[in-house]
Coordinates of C-alpha atoms and ligand atoms in Angstrom, one line a residue:
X1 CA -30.9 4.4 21.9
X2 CA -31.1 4.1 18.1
X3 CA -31.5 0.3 16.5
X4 CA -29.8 0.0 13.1
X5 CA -29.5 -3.5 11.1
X6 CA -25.5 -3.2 10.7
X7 CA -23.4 -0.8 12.6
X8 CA -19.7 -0.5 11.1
X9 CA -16.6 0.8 13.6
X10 CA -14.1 2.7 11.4
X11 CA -14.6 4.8 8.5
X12 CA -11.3 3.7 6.1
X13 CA -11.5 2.3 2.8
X14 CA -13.0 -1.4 4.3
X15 CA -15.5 0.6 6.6
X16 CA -16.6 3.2 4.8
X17 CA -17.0 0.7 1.1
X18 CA -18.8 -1.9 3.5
X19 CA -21.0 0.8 4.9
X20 CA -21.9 2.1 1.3
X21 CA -22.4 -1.3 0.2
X22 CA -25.0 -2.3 3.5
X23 CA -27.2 0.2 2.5
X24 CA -27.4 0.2 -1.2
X25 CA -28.4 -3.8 -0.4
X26 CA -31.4 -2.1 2.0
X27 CA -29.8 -2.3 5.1
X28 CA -30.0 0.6 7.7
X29 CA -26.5 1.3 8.2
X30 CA -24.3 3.5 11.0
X31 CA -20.6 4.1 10.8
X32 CA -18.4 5.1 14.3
X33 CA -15.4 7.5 13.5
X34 CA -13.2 9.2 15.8
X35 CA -11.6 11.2 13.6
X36 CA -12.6 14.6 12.5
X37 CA -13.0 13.4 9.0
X38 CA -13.9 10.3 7.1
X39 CA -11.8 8.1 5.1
X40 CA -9.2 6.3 7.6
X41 CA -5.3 5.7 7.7
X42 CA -5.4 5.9 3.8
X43 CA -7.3 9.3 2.8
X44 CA -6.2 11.0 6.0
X45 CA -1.9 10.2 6.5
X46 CA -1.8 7.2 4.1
X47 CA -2.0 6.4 0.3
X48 CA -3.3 9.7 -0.8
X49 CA -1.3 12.2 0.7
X50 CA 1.5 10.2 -0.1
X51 CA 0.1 10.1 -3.7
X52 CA 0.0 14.1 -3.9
X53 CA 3.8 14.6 -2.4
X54 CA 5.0 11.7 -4.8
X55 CA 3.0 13.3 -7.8
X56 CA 4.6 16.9 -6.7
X57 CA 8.0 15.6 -6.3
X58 CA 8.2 13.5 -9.3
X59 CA 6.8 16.8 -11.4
X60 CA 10.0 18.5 -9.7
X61 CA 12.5 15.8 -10.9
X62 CA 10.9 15.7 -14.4
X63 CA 11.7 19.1 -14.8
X64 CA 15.0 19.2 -13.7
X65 CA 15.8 15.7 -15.3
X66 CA 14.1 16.0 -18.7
X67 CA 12.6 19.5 -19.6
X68 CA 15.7 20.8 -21.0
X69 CA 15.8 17.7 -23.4
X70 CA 12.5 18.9 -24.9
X71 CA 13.5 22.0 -25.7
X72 CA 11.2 23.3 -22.4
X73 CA 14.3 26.2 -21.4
X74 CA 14.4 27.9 -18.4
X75 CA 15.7 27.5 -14.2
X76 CA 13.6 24.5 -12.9
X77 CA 11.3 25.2 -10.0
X78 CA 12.1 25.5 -6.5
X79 CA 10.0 24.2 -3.9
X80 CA 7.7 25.7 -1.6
X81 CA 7.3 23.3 0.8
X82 CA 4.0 25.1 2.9
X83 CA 2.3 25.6 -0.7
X84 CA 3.2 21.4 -1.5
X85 CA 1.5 20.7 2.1
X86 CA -1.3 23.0 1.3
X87 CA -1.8 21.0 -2.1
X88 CA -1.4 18.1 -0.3
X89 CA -4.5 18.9 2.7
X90 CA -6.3 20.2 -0.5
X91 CA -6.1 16.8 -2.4
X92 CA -7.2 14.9 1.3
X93 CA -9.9 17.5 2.2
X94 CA -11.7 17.3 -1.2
X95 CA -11.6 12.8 -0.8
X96 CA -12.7 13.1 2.5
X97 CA -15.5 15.2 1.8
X98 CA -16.3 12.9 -1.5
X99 CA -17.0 10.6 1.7
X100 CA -19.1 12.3 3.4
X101 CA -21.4 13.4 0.4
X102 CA -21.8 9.8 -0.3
X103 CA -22.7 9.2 3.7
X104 CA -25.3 11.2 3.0
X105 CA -26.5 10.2 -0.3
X106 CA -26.8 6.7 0.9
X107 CA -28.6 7.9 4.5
X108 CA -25.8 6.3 6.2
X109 CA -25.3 8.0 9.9
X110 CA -21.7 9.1 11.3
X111 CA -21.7 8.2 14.9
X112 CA -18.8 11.2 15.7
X113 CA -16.4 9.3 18.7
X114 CA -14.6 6.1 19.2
X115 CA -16.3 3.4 19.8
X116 CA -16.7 0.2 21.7
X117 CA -18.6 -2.9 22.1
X118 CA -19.8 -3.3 25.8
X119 CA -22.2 -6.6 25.1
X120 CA -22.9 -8.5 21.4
X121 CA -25.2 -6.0 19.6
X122 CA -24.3 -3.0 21.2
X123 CA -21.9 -0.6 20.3
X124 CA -21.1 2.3 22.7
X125 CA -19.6 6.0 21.5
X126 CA -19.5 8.5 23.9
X127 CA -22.3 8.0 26.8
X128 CA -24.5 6.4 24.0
X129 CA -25.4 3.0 23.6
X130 CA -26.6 1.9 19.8
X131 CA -28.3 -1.3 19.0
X132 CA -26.9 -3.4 16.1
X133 CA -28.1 -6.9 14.1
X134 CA -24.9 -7.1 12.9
X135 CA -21.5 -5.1 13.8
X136 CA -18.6 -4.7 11.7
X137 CA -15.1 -3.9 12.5
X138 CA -13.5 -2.3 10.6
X139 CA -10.7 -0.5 12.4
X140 CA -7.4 -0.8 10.8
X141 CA -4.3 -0.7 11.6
X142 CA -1.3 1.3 13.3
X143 CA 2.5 1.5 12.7
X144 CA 4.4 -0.6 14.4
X145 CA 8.1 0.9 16.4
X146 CA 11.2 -1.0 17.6
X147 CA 12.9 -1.5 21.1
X148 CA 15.1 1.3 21.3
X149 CA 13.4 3.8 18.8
X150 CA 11.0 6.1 20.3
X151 CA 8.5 7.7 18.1
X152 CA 8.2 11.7 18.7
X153 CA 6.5 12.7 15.5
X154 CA 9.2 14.9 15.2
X155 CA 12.3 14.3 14.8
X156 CA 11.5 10.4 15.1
X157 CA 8.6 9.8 12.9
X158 CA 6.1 7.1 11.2
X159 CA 4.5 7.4 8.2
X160 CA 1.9 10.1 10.2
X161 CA 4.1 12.5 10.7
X162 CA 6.6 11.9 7.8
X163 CA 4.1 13.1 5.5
X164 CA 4.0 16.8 7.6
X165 CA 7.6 17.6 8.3
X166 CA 8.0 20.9 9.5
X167 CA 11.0 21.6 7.0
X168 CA 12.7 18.8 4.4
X169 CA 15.3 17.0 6.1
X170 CA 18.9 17.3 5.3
X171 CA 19.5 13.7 6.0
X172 CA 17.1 11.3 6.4
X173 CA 16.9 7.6 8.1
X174 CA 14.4 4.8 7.0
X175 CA 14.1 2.1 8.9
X176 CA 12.5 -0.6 6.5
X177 CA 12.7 -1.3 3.0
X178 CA 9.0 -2.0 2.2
X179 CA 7.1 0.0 0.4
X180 CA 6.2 3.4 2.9
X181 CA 10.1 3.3 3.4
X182 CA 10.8 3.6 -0.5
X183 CA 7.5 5.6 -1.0
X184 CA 8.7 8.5 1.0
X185 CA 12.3 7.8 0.9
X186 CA 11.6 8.5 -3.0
X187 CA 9.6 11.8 -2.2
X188 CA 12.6 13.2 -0.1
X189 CA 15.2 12.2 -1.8
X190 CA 13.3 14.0 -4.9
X191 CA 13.7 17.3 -2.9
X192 CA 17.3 16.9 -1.9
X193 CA 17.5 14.8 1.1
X194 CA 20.1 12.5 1.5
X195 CA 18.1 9.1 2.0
X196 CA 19.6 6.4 3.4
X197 CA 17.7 3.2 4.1
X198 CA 18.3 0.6 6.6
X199 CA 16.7 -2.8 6.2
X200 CA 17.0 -6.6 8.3
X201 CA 17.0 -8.2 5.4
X202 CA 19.0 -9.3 2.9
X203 CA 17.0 -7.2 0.0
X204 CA 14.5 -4.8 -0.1
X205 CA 11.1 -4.9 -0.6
X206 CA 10.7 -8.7 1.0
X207 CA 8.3 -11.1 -0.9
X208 CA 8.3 -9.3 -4.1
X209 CA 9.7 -11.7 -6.7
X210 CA 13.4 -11.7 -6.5
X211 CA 14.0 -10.1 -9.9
X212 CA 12.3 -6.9 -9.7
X213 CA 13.8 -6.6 -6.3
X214 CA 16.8 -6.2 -7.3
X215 CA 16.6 -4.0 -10.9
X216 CA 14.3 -1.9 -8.2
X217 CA 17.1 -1.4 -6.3
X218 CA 19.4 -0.6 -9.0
X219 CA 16.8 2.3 -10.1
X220 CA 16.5 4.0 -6.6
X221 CA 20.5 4.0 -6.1
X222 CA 20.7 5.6 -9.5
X223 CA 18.6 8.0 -8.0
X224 CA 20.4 8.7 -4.9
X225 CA 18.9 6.5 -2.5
X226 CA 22.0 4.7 0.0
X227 CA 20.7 1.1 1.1
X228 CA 22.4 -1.1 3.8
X229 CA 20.9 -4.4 4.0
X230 CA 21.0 -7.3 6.4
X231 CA 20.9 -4.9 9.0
X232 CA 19.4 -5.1 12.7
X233 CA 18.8 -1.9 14.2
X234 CA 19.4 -1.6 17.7
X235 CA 18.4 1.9 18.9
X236 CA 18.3 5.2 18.2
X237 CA 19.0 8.3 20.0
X238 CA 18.1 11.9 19.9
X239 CA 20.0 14.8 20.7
X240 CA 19.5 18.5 19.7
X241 CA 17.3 17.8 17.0
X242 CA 20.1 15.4 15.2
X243 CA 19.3 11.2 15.0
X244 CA 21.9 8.8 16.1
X245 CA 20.4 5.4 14.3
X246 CA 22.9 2.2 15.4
X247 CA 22.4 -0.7 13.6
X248 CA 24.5 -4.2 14.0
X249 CA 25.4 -6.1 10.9
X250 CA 23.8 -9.3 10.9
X251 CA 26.2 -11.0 8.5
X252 CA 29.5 -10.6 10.5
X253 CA 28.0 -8.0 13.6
X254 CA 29.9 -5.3 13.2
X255 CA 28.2 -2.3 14.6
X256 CA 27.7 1.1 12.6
X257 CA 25.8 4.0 12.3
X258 CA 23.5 6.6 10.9
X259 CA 23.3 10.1 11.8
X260 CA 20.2 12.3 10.6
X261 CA 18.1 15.2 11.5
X262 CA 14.8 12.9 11.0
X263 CA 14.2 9.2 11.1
X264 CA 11.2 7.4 9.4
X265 CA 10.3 4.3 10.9
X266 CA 8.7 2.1 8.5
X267 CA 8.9 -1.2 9.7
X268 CA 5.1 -2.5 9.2
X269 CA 1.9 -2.4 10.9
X270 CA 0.1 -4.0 13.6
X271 CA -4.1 -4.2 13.8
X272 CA -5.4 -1.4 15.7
X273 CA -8.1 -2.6 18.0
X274 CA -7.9 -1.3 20.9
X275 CA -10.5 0.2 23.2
X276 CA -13.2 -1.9 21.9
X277 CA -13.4 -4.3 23.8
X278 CA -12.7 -7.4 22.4
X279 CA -11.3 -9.3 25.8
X280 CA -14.0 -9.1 27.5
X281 CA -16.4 -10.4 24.6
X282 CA -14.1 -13.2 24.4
X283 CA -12.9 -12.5 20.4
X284 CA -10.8 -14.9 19.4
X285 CA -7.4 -13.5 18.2
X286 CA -3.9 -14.5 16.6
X287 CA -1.0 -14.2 18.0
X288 CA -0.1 -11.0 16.0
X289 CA -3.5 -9.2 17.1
X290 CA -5.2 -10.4 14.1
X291 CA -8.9 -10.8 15.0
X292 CA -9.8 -14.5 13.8
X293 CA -12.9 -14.3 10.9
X294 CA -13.9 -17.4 8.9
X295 CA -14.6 -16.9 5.1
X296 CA -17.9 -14.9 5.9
X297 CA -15.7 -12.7 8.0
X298 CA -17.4 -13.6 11.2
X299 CA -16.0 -13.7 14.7
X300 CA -16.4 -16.5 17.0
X301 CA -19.0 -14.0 18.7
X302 CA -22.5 -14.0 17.3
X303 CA -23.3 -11.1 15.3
X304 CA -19.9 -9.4 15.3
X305 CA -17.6 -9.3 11.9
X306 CA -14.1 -8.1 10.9
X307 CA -12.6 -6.9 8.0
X308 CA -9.7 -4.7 6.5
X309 CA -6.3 -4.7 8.4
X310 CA -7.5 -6.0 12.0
X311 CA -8.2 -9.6 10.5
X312 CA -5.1 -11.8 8.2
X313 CA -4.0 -10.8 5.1
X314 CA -2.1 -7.7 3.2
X315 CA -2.5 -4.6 4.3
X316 CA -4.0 -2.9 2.0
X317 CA -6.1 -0.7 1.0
X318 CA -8.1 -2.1 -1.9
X319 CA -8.0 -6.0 0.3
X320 CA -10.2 -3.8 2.8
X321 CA -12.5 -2.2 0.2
X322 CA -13.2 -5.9 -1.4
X323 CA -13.8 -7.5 2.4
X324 CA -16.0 -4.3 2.7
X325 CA -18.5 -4.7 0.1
X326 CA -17.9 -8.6 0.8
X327 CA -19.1 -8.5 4.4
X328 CA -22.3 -6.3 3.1
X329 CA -23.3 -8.9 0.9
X330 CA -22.9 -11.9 3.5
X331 CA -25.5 -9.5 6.1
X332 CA -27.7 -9.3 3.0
X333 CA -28.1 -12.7 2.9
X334 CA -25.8 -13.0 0.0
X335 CA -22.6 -15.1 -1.5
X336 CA -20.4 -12.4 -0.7
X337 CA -16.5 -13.8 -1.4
X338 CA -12.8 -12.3 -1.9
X339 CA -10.3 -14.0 -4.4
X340 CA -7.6 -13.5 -2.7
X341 CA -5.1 -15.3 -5.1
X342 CA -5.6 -12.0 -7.4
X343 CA -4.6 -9.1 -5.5
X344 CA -2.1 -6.4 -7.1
X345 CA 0.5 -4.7 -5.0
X346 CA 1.8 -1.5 -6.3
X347 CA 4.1 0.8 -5.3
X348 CA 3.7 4.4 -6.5
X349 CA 7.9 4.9 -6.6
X350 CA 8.9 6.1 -10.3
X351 CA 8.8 3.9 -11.7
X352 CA 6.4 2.2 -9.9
X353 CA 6.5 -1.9 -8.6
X354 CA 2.9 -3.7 -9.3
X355 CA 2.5 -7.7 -9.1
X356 CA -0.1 -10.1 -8.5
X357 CA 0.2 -13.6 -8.1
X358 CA 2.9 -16.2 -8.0
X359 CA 6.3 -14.9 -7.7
X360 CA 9.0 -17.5 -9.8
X361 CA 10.6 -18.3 -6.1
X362 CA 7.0 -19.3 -5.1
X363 CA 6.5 -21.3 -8.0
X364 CA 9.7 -22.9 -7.6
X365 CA 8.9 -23.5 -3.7
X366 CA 5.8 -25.2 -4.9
X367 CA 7.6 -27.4 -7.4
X368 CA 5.4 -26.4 -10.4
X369 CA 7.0 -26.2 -13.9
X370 CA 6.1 -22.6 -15.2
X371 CA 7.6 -20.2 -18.4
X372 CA 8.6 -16.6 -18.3
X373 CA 7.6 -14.4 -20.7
X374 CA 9.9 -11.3 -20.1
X375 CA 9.8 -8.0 -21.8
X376 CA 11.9 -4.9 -21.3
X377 CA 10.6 -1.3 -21.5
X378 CA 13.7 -0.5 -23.6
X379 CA 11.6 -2.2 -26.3
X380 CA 8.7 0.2 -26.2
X381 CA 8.6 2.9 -28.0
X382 CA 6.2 5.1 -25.9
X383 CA 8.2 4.4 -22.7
X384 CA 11.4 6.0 -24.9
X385 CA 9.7 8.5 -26.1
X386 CA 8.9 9.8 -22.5
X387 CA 12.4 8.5 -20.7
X388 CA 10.5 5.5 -19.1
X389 CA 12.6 2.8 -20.4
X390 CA 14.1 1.4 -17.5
X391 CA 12.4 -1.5 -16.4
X392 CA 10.3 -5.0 -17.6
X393 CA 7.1 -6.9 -17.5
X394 CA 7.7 -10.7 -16.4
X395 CA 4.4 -13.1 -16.9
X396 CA 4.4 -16.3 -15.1
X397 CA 2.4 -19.0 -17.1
X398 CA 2.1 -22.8 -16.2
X399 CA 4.3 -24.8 -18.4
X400 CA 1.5 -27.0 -19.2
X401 CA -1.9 -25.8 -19.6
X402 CA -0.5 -21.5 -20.5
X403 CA -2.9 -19.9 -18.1
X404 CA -1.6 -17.1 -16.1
X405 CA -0.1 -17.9 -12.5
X406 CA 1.4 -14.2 -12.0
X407 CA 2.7 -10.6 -12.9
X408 CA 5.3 -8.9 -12.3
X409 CA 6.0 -5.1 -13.6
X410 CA 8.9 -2.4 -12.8
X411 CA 8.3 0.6 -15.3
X412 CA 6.2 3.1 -16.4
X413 CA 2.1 2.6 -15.5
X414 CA 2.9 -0.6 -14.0
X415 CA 0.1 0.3 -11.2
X416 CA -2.7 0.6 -14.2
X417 CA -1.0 -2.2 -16.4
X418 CA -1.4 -5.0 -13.6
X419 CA -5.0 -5.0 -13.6
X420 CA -4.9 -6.6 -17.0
X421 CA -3.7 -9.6 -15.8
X422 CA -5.8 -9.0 -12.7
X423 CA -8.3 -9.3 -15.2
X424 CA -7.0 -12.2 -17.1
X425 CA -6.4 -13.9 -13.7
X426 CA -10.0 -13.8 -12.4
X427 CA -10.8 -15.2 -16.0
X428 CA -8.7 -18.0 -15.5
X429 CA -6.9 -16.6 -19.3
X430 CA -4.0 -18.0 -21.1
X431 CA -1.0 -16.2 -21.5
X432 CA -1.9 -16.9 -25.7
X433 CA -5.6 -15.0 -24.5
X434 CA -3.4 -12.1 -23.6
X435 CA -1.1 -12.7 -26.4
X436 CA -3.5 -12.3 -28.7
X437 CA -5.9 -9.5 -27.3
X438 CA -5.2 -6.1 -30.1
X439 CA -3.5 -3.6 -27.8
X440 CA -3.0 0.0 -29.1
X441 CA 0.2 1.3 -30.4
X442 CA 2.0 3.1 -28.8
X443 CA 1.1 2.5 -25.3
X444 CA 2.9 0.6 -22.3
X445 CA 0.5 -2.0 -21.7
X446 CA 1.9 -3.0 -25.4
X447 CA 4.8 -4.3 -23.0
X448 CA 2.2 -6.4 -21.2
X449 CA 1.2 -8.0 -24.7
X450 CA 4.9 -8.6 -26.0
X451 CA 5.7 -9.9 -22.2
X452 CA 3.0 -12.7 -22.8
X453 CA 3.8 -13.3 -26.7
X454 CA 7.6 -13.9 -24.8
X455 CA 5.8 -16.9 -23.2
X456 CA 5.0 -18.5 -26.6
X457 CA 6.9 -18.0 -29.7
X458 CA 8.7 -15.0 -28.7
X459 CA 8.6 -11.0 -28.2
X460 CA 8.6 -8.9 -31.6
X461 CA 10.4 -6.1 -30.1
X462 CA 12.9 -7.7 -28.0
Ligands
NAI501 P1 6.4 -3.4 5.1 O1 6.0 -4.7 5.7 O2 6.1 -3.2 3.7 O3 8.0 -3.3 5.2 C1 8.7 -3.3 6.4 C2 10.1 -3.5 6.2 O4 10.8 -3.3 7.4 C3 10.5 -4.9 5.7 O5 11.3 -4.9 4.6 C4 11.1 -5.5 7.0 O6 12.1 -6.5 6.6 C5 11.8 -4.3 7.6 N1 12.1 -4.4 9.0 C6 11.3 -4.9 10.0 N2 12.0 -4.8 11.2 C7 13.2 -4.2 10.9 C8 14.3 -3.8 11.7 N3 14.2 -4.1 13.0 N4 15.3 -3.2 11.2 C9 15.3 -3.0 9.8 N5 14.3 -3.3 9.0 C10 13.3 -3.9 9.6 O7 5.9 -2.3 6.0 P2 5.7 -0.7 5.8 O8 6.5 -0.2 4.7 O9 5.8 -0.1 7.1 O10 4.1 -0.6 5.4 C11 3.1 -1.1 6.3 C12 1.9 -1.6 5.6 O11 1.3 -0.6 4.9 C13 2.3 -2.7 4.7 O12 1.4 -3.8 4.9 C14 2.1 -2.1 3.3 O13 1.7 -3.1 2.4 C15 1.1 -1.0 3.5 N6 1.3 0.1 2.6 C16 1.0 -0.2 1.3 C17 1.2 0.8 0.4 C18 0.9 0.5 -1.0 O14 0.2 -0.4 -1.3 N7 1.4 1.3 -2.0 C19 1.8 2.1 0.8 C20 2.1 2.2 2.1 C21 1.8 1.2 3.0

């Protein structure tokens, strides 16, 4: 039996950046993964291989949308869809690898197997039973399914197995217009498929501010993609190899349907915790299967911590990471603290979504008087130069006092532009501060600067 001061379950981005964190602060740190390789949901079948087929398929539809404009002659590629896999294992295998180096490096020790907790301070994998001050969980999340809809990886797939088709479909399904439905609805569509989504609601991507919603949608039916909203799905069957998706209309139930050879189901995820456990220690827990932390990210069991996926919040990626190196600082006996009013969403569509903050219909909800400063990408010269000029940068500044409530970007970069504000955000800046901050010509995040000059005495280029 080995003692260590923390011992982490789950290896993702929270896990991993917690562990990393725990033992450059001096504690003697051991991490429990079941899989064959580090890194979680997101390096494994999550944000980065869906990063390498979005980055393949938007070269594809650069080329076949835009070369010959440039004067760049010639057929456009065809795909090889073994070789855009094999890129795509390549681009995972050399992150999770990056992992384990830095396990290593930091003399953090893998504990290879799933893990469980049979007693506070003990953590079991395999027949072995470790000793812990402090455990961490840190184990993520799974996709959720429907009634009716059974997941077969195949034919009927998640997020998992949607990134490893066998062969592009001819006609694909989503269920769920949040962001791994438009992510790889997007990277299929790009190579042919005909995409149609299917989504409860009234408008996609639910929560986003209402705006961009709606221009986003606009974009990805110019592209191809079919939508039918306020739908409820109510089953799906399978037969040789071809989908049958029915859905009721909620607005007037009149049933219709989808027929496709595969059919994504990307209707959210739940916490993944099971096997560990937790019933028998007594873990408090939501009714969703969130585990209950308070602001240190503790339990109501001594000793034993949550962050990432398994406890409230967004699901995401970088949420996890900033809990991770959080919870290490709290077991070093430091502040260790999250701001969660400044966390970005993006969505890696082209162009991509990115927000943080308010949304207007928040602000409105709350009552608070606010300005827009809005700026389109038509008005930017290096997005026209590079046929990125659909899109805009709204900024959300109190009426009052100036400083920034929120962002909220459809265009080119808008993943890398939104940290500016993230920036200004945690700095508590004016939209005037951003306003008047030099940005270089020509770049995109110029469209930040004339989007926050819109809040006071107007755009130059608009
Ligand atoms: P999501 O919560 O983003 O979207 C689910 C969608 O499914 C919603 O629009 C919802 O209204 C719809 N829906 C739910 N039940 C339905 C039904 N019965 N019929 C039709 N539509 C239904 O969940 P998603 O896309 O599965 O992603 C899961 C999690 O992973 C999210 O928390 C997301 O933030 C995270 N993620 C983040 C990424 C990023 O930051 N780029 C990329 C991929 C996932």
């Amino acid at each position: 039996m080995a003692t260590y001061d923390v011992i982490i379950i789950g290896a993702g981005p929270g896990g991993y950046v917690a562990a990393i964190r725990c033992a450059q602060l001096g504690l003697t740190t051991a991490v429990v993964e079941g899989r064959e390789t580090l890194g979680g949901t997101c390096l494994n079948v999550g944000c980065i291989p869906s990063k390498a087929l979005l980055h393949a398929t938007h070269s594809l539809h650069e080329a076949e949308a835009n070369f010959a404009k440039m004067g760049l002659v010639g057929a456009p590629p065809t795909v090889d869809w073994a070789q855009m896999q094999a890129y795509k294992a390549d681009v995972v295998g050399t992150n999770t690898k990056g992992i384990e180096f830095l396990f290593k490096k930091n003399k953090i020790t893998w504990l290879k197997g799933w893990g469980s907790i049979p007693a506070p301070g003990q953590v079991k994998v395999g027949e072995e039973v470790h000793e812990a001050k402090h455990i961490v969980i840190a184990t993520g999340s799974e996709p959720t399914s429907l009634p009716g809809v059974e997941v077969d990886e195949k034919v009927i797939v998640t997020s998992t197995g949607a990134l490893a088709l066998s062969a592009i479909p001819q006609k694909l399904a989503v269920i769920g217009a949040g962001v791994i439905g438009l992510e790889m609805g997007s990277v299929y569509a790009r190579l042919g498929a005909e995409v149609t989504v299917i989504e409860y609601l009234d408008a996609i991507t639910p929560g986003m501010d209402a705006e961009v919603a709606k221009t986003f949608e606009r974009i990805l039916k110019k592209q191809g993609l079919k939508f039918v909203l306020g739908a409820a799905v109510q089953g799906a069957e399978v037969k040789k190899g071809m989908a049958t998706v029915r859905y009721k209309l909620r607005k007037n139930d009149k049933e219709d349907a989808v027929e496709a050879d595969c059919v994504l189901v990307a209707t959210g995820r739940k916490p993944f915790t099971k096997g560990l456990g937790l019933d028998a220690l007594g873990v408090e827990m939501t009714p969703r299967g969130q585990i209950v932390t308070d602001s240190h990210f503790a339990t109501n069991v001594a000793g034993l911590y949550a962050i990432g996926d398994a406890i409230q919040g967004p699901m995401l990626a970088h949420k996890a990471e900033d809990e991770g190196m959080a919870v290490a600082e709290v077991l070093a006996g430091k502040a260790g603290h999250v701001n969660y009013a400044v966390i970005p969403g993006v969505i890696y569509t082209a162009p991509e979504v990115a927000n943080v903050g308010k949304t207007e219909e928040q602000l409105k909800e709350e009552g608070r008087a606010y300005k827009v400063g809005k700026f389109p990408y038509m008005g930017n010269a290096r997005a026209k130069a590079v046929f990125q000029g659909e899109g805009f940068v709204k900024l959300l500044a109190d009426a009052e006092t100036d400083r920034v409530l929120g962002a909220h970007i459809i265009g080119p970069a808008a993943g890398e532009l939104i940290h500016e504000i993230c920036v200004a955000m945690e700095f508590g800046a004016s939209a005037q501060d951003v306003a008047l901050t030099c940005h270089a010509h020509p770049t995109f995040s110029e469209a930040v600067r004339e989007a926050a000059l819109a809040c006071g005495d107007g755009a130059i280029h608009a």
